[in-house]
XYZ file of C-alpha atoms in Angstrom:
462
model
C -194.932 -127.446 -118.098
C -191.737 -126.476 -119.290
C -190.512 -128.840 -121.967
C -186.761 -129.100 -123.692
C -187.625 -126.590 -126.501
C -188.150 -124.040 -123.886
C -184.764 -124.821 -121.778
C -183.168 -124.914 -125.286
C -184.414 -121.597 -125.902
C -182.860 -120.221 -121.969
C -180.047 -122.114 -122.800
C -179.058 -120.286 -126.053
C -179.328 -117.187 -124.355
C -177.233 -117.895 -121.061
C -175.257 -120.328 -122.044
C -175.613 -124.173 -120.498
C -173.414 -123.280 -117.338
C -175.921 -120.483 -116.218
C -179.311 -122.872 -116.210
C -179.601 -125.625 -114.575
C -182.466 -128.517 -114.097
C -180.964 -131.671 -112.016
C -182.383 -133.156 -108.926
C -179.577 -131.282 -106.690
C -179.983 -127.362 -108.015
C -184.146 -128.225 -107.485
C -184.076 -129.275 -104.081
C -181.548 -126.522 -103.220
C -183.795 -123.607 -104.353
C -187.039 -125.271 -103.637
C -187.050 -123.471 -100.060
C -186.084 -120.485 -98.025
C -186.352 -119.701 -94.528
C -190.054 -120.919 -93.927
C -188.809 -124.219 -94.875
C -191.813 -124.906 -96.835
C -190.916 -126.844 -100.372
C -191.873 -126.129 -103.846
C -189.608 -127.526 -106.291
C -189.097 -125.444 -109.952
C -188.608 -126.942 -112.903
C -185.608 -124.670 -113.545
C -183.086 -122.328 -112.218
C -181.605 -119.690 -114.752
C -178.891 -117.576 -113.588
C -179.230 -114.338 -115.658
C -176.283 -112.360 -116.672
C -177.195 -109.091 -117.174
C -180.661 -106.855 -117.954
C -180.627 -108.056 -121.589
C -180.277 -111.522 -120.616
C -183.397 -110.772 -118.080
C -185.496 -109.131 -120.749
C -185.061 -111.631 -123.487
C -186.433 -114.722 -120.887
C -189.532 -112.534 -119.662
C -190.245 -112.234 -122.970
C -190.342 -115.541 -124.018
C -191.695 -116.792 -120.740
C -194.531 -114.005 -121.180
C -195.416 -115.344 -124.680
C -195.238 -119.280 -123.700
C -197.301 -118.930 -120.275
C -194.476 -120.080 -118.143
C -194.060 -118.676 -114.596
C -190.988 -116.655 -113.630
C -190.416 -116.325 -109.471
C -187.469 -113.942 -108.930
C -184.780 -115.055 -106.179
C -182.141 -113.318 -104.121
C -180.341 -115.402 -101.221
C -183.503 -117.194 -100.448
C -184.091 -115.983 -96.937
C -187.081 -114.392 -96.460
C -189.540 -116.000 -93.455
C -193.222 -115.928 -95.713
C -192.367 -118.160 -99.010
C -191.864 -114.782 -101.234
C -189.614 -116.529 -103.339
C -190.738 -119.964 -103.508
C -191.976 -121.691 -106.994
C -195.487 -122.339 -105.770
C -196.498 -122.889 -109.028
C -193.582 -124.644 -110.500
C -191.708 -122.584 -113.715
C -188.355 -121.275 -113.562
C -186.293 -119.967 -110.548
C -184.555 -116.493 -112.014
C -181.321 -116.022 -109.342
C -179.652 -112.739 -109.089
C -177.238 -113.929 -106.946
C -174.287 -115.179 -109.280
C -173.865 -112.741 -111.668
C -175.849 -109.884 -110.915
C -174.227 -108.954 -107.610
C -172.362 -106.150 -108.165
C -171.470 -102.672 -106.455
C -171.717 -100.420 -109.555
C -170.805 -96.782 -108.538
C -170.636 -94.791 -104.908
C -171.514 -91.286 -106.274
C -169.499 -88.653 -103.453
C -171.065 -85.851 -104.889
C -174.994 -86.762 -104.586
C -174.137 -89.304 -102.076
C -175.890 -92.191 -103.664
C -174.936 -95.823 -104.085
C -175.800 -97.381 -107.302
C -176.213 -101.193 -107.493
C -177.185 -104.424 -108.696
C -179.765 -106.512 -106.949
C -177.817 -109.414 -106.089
C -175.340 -107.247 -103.676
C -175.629 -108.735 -100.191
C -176.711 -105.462 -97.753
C -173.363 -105.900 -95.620
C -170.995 -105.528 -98.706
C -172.223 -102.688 -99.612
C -172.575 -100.802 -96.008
C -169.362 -101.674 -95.657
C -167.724 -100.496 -99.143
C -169.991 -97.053 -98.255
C -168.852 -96.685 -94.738
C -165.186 -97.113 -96.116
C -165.886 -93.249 -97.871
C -167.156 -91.929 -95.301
C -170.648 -92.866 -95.776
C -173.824 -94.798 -93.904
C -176.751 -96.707 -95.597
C -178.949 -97.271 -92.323
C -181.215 -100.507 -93.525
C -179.839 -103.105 -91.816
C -181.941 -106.162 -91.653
C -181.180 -109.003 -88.626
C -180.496 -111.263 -92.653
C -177.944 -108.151 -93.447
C -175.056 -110.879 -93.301
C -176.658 -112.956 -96.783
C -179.369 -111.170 -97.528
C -179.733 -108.893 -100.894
C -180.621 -105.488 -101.598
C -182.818 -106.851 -104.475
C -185.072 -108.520 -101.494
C -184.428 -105.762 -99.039
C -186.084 -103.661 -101.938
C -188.328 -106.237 -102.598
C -189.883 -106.685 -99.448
C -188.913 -102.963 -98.004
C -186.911 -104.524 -95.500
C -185.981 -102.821 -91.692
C -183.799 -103.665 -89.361
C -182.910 -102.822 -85.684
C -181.982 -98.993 -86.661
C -185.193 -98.086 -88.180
C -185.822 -96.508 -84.931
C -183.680 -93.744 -86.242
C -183.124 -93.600 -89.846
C -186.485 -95.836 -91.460
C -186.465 -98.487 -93.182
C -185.458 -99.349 -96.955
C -188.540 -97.356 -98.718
C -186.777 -93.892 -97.477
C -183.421 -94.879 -98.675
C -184.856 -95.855 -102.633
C -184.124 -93.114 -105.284
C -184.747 -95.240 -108.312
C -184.617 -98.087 -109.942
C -184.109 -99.922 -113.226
C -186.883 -102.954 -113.763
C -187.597 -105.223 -116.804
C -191.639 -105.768 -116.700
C -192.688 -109.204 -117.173
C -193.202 -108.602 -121.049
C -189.361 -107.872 -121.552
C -190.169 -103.922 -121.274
C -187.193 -102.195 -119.119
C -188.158 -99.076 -117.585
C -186.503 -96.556 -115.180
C -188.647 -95.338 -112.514
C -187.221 -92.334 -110.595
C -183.844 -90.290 -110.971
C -180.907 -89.383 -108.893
C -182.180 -86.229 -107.923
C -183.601 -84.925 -104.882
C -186.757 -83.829 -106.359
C -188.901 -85.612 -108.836
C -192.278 -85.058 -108.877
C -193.422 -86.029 -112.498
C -195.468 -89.004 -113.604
C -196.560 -91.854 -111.182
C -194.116 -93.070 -108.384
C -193.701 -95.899 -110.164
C -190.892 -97.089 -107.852
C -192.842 -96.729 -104.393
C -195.075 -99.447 -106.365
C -192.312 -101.664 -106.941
C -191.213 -101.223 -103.775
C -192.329 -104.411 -101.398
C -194.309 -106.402 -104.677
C -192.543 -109.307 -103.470
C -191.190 -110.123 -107.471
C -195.070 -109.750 -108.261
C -194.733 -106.705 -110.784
C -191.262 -106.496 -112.466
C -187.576 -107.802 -112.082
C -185.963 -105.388 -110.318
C -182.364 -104.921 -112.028
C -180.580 -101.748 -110.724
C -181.096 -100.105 -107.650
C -179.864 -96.415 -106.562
C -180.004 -95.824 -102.800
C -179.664 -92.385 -100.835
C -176.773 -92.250 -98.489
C -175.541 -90.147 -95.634
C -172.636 -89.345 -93.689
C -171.098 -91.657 -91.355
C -172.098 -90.969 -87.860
C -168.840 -90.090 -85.734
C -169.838 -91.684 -82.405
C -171.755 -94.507 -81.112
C -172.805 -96.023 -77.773
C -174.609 -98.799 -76.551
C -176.999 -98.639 -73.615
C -179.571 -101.117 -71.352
C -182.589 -100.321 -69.363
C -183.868 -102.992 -67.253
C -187.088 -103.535 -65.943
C -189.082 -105.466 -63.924
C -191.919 -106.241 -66.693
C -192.479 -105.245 -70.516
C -195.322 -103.734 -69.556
C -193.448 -100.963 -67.980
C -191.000 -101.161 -70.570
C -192.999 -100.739 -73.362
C -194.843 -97.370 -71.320
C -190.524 -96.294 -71.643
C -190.634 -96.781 -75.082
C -193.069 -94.056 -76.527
C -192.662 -91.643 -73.373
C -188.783 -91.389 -73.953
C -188.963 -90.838 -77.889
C -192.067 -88.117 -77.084
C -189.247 -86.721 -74.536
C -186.801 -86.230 -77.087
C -184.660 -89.271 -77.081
C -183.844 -90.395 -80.731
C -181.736 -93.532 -80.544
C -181.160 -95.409 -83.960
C -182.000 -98.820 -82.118
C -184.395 -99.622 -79.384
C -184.761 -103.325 -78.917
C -186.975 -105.024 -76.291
C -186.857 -108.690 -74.571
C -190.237 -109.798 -72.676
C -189.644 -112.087 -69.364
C -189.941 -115.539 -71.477
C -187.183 -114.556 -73.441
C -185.323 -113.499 -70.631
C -185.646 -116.828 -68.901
C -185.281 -118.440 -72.338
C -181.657 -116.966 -72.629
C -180.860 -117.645 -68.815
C -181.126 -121.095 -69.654
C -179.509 -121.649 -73.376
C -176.652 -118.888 -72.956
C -175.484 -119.211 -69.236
C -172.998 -116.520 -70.359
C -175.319 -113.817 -70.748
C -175.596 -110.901 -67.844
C -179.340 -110.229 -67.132
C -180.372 -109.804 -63.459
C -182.443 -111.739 -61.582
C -185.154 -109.250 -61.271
C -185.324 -108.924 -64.772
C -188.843 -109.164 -66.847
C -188.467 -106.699 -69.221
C -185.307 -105.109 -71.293
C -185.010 -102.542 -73.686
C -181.153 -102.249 -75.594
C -179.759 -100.391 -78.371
C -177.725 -97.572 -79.777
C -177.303 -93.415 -79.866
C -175.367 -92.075 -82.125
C -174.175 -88.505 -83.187
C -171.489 -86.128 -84.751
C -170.059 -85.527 -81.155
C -169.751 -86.927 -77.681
C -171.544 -84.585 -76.123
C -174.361 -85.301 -78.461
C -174.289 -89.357 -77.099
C -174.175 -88.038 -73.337
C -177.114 -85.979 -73.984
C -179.025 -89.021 -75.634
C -178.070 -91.481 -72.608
C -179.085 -88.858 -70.273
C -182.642 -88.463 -71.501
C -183.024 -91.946 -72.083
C -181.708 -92.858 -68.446
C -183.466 -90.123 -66.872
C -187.138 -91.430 -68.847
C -186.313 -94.782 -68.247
C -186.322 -93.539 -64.561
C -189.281 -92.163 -64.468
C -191.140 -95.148 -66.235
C -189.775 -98.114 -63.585
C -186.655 -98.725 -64.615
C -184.265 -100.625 -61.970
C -181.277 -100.546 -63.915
C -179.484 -98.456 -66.560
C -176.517 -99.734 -68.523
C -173.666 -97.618 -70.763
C -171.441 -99.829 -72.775
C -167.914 -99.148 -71.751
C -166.314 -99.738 -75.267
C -167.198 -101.373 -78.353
C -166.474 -104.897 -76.961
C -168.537 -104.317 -73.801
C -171.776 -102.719 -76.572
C -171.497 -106.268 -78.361
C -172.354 -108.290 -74.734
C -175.025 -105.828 -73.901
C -176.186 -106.522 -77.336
C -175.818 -110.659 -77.072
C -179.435 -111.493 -75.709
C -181.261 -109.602 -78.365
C -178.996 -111.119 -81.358
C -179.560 -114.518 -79.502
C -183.739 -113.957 -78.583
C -184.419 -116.296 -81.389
C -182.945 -119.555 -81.111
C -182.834 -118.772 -77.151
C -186.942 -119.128 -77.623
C -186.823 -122.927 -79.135
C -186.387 -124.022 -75.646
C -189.866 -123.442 -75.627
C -191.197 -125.939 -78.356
C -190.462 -127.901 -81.008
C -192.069 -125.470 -83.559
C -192.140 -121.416 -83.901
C -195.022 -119.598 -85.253
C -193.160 -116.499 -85.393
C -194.728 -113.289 -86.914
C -193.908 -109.798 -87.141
C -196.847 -107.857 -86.967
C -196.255 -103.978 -86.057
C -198.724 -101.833 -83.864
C -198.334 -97.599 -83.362
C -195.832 -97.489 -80.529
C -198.066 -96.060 -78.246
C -200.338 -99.216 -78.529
C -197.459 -101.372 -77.109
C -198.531 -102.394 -74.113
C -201.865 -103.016 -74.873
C -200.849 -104.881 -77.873
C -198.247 -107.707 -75.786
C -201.194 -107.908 -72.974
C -203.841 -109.175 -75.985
C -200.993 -111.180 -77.374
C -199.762 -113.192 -74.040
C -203.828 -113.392 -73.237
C -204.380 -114.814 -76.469
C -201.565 -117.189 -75.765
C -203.042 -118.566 -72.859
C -206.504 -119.252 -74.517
C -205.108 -121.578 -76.827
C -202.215 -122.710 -73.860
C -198.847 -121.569 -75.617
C -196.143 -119.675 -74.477
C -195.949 -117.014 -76.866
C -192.654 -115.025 -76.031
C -191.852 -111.659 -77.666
C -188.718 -109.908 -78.627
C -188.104 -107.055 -81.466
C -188.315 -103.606 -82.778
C -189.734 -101.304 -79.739
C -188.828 -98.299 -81.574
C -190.283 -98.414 -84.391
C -193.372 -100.635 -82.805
C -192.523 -104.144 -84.796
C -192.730 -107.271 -82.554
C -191.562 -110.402 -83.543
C -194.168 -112.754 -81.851
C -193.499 -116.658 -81.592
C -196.076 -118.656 -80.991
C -194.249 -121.827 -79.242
C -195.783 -125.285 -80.077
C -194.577 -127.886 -77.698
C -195.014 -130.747 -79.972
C -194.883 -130.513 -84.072
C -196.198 -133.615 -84.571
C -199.528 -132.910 -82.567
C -202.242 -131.720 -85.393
C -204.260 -130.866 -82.761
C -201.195 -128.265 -81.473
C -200.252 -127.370 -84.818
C -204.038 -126.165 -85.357
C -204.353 -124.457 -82.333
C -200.950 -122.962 -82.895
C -202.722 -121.273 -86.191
C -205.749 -120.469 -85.114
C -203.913 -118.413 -82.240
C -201.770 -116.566 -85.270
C -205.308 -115.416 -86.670
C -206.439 -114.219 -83.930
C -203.500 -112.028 -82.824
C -203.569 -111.131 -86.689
C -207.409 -109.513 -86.359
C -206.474 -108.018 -82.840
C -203.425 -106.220 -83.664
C -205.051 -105.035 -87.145
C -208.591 -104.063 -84.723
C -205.724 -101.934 -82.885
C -204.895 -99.876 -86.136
C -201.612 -102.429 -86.509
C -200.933 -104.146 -89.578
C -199.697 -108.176 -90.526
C -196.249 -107.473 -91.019
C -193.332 -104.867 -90.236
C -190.744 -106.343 -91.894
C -191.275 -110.090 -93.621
C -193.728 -109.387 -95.733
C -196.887 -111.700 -97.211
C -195.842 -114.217 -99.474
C -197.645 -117.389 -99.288
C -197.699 -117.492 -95.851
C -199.316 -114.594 -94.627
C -201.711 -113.976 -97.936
C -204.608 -115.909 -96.438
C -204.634 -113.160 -93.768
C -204.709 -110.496 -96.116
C -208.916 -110.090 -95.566
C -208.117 -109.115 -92.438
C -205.908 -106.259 -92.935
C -207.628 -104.996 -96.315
C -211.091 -104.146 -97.852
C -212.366 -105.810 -100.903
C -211.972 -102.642 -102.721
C -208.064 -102.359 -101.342
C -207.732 -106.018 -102.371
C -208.933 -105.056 -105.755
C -206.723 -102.535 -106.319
C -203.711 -105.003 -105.711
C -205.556 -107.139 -108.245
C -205.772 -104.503 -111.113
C -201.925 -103.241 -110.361
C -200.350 -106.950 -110.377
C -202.610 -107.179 -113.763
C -201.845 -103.920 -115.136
C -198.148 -105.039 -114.951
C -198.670 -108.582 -115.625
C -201.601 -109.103 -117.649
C -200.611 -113.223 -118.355
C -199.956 -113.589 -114.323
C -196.290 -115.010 -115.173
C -194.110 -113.063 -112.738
C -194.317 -114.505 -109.072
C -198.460 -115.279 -109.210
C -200.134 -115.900 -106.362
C -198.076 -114.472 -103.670
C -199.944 -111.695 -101.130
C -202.899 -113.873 -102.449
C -203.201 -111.661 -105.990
């Protein structure tokens, strides 16, 4: 327990207005998106790296637990206080767009920088940074970083692991180490970034982050190819990428979201005949570049049972193609009164096989289990709709079917998560995706780095 020696001790070294321990600042970082509840017994709002290394310090020497916290939005309890201790929030102070560096086109900054500032400060120069998770809006590079985050153009351009050149961290015993450097080519000692890299706040507190950026693609257009089922949708997917088609997003709507949308957003232009849909973007350094795209797109679309094939007029026309995937989500609740949703990822050529297990799995337990997502890069965002939360029965059945789509996709060389990561949620499922001697490994790294189990403990179940 943390007891008024210690918070005297935080105190001294942020000053009173930067911690904080009444009812109101508890309940408001006792949750994130999962809506599970864990209240801290603190909430320190660090200024700088110093401040950061002097309170792991302490904290490492006293035995109190430390959980790292960015805008609080992740969907698997990453940055919840499980175990009590004290919230450490990067988002006041710690938030800032350091340097854009022209010359090696890089971006340095601090963790608390929400992902749209800074792709918008880059793209003001000239420049792109592709990661752009659906949380891009509040979300921070400090959790994008944290939990590798994607997005809808990792089709194209990957997701935040490929953009990382270094970082700066401050280990849980106060240490502060650089791993990596802004060049191209680094190839000495461990890559002790990649480690750091999607630990969830398990290993270190991240403090700096340098990200690789590119030029600015010239042209963009949005496109639609309707079909009459996912199933042949899904065949589109891999056959047009192994024909050469590179779009940056290629998003897909099964027929339950279809209908789902129909109903809650009237406004939205989906035929009839609709029971599958695949929507997203080409872009290039030309226009002949984009017609080329569309064309082998349209004409593999074609050839895979397409009925339909949609080019966005202009920018304002891209955004209403673009309105039913933005709106799969909430469209889905129409469904239930509780979502299951998981984003477990399968090799894109396993697509199909993977939504028929899912949708059969759905009926064995009786829930509609509609599916919308990442097509391109083989990431689908499956919600498992309970019809009544209050029904323990339901609510059981409701995770019993998670587990089992969990073994099948992971039987199908697929893997628990694409983009959310494991937190609390998903780390009783971790068996199923890893050996004992893999799980081990993730025991002796989190231990190697945190030998006291202080920073973050328990979360991917280490």
């Amino acid at each position: 327990m943390i007891n008024k020696e210690h918070l005297d001790y935080f105190t001294s070294i942020v000053g009173e207005e930067n911690i904080k321990y009444d009812k109101a600042h508890l309940i408001a970082y006792c949750y994130d998106a999962t809506r599970e509840r864990f209240e801290p017994d603190a909430v320190v709002f660090p200024r700088d790296e110093q401040d950061i290394s002097k309170i792991l310090k302490y904290c490492n020497e006293h035995k109190i637990v430390i959980v790292p916290r960015g805008a609080g939005s992740g969907f698997t309890g990453g940055a919840l206080p499980s175990n009590g201790g004290i919230i450490l929030s990067l988002e006041r102070h710690m938030n800032k767009l350091l340097e854009i560096d022209m010359e090696n086109m890089v971006g340095v900054v601090q963790p608390g920088l929400i992902n749209m500032e800074f792709q918008k400060a880059v793209e003001e120069v000239g420049l792109f940074y592709p990661p752009d998770p659906a949380s891009e809006d509040y979300s921070t590079l400090g959790g994008n970083v944290s939990e590798n985050a994607g997005g809808m153009r990792a089709a194209k351009y990957g997701i935040t692991k490929d953009y990382v050149v270094a970082l700066r961290a401050v280990l849980p015993n106060g240490d502060i180490i650089v791993a990596g450097k802004k060049t191209i080519k680094d190839v000495a000692g461990y890559n002790t970034a990649g480690i750091l890299i999607a630990s969830e706040g398990t290993l270190a507190i991240i403090t700096e982050i340098t990200l690789k950026l590119i030029p600015k693609p010239k042209f963009k257009q949005t496109y639609m190819g309707i079909f009459p089922d996912v199933n042949k949708a899904m065949n589109a997917v891999f056959k047009s990428l192994a024909a050469g088609a590179n779009p940056v997003a290629m998003e897909f709507l099964d027929a339950l979201v279809i209908k789902a949308l129909k109903q809650k957003f009237p406004q939205v232009e989906l035929p009839e005949n609709a029971g599958g849909v695949l929507v997203g973007d080409v872009d290039g350094s030309s226009q002949a570049e984009i017609d080329s795209q569309l064309a082998t797109l349209k004409e593999s679309f074609a050839k895979y049972g397409s009925i339909d094939f949609i080019e966005a007029r202009d920018e304002d026309h891209g955004k209403q193609l673009w309105f039913a995937r933005r709106n799969a989500s909430p469209a889905t609740m129409i469904y239930g009164t509780k979502k299951l949703n998981e984003d477990i990822s399968v090799p894109r050529s396993k697509l199909p096989e993977a939504l028929d297990g899912i949708y059969a799995i759905g009926e064995k337990y009786g829930f509609n289990v509609p599916c919308f997502g990442h097509a391109g890069d083989g990431n689908i965002h499956v919600n498992v709709m309970v019809k009544d939360k209050t029904n323990e029965k339901e609510m059981h059945d409701g995770h019993k079917a998670i587990e089992d789509i969990f073994q099948f996709v992971v039987d199908m060389g697929g893997t628990l998560s694409g983009e959310h990561g494991i937190g609390l949620s998903k780390a009783p499922f971790m068996n199923i995706a890893f050996t004992d001697a893999e799980i081990n490994l993730f025991k002796n790294i989190k231990k190697a780095f945190d030998p006291n189990n202080i920073l973050n403990p328990f979360k991917m179940g280490l």
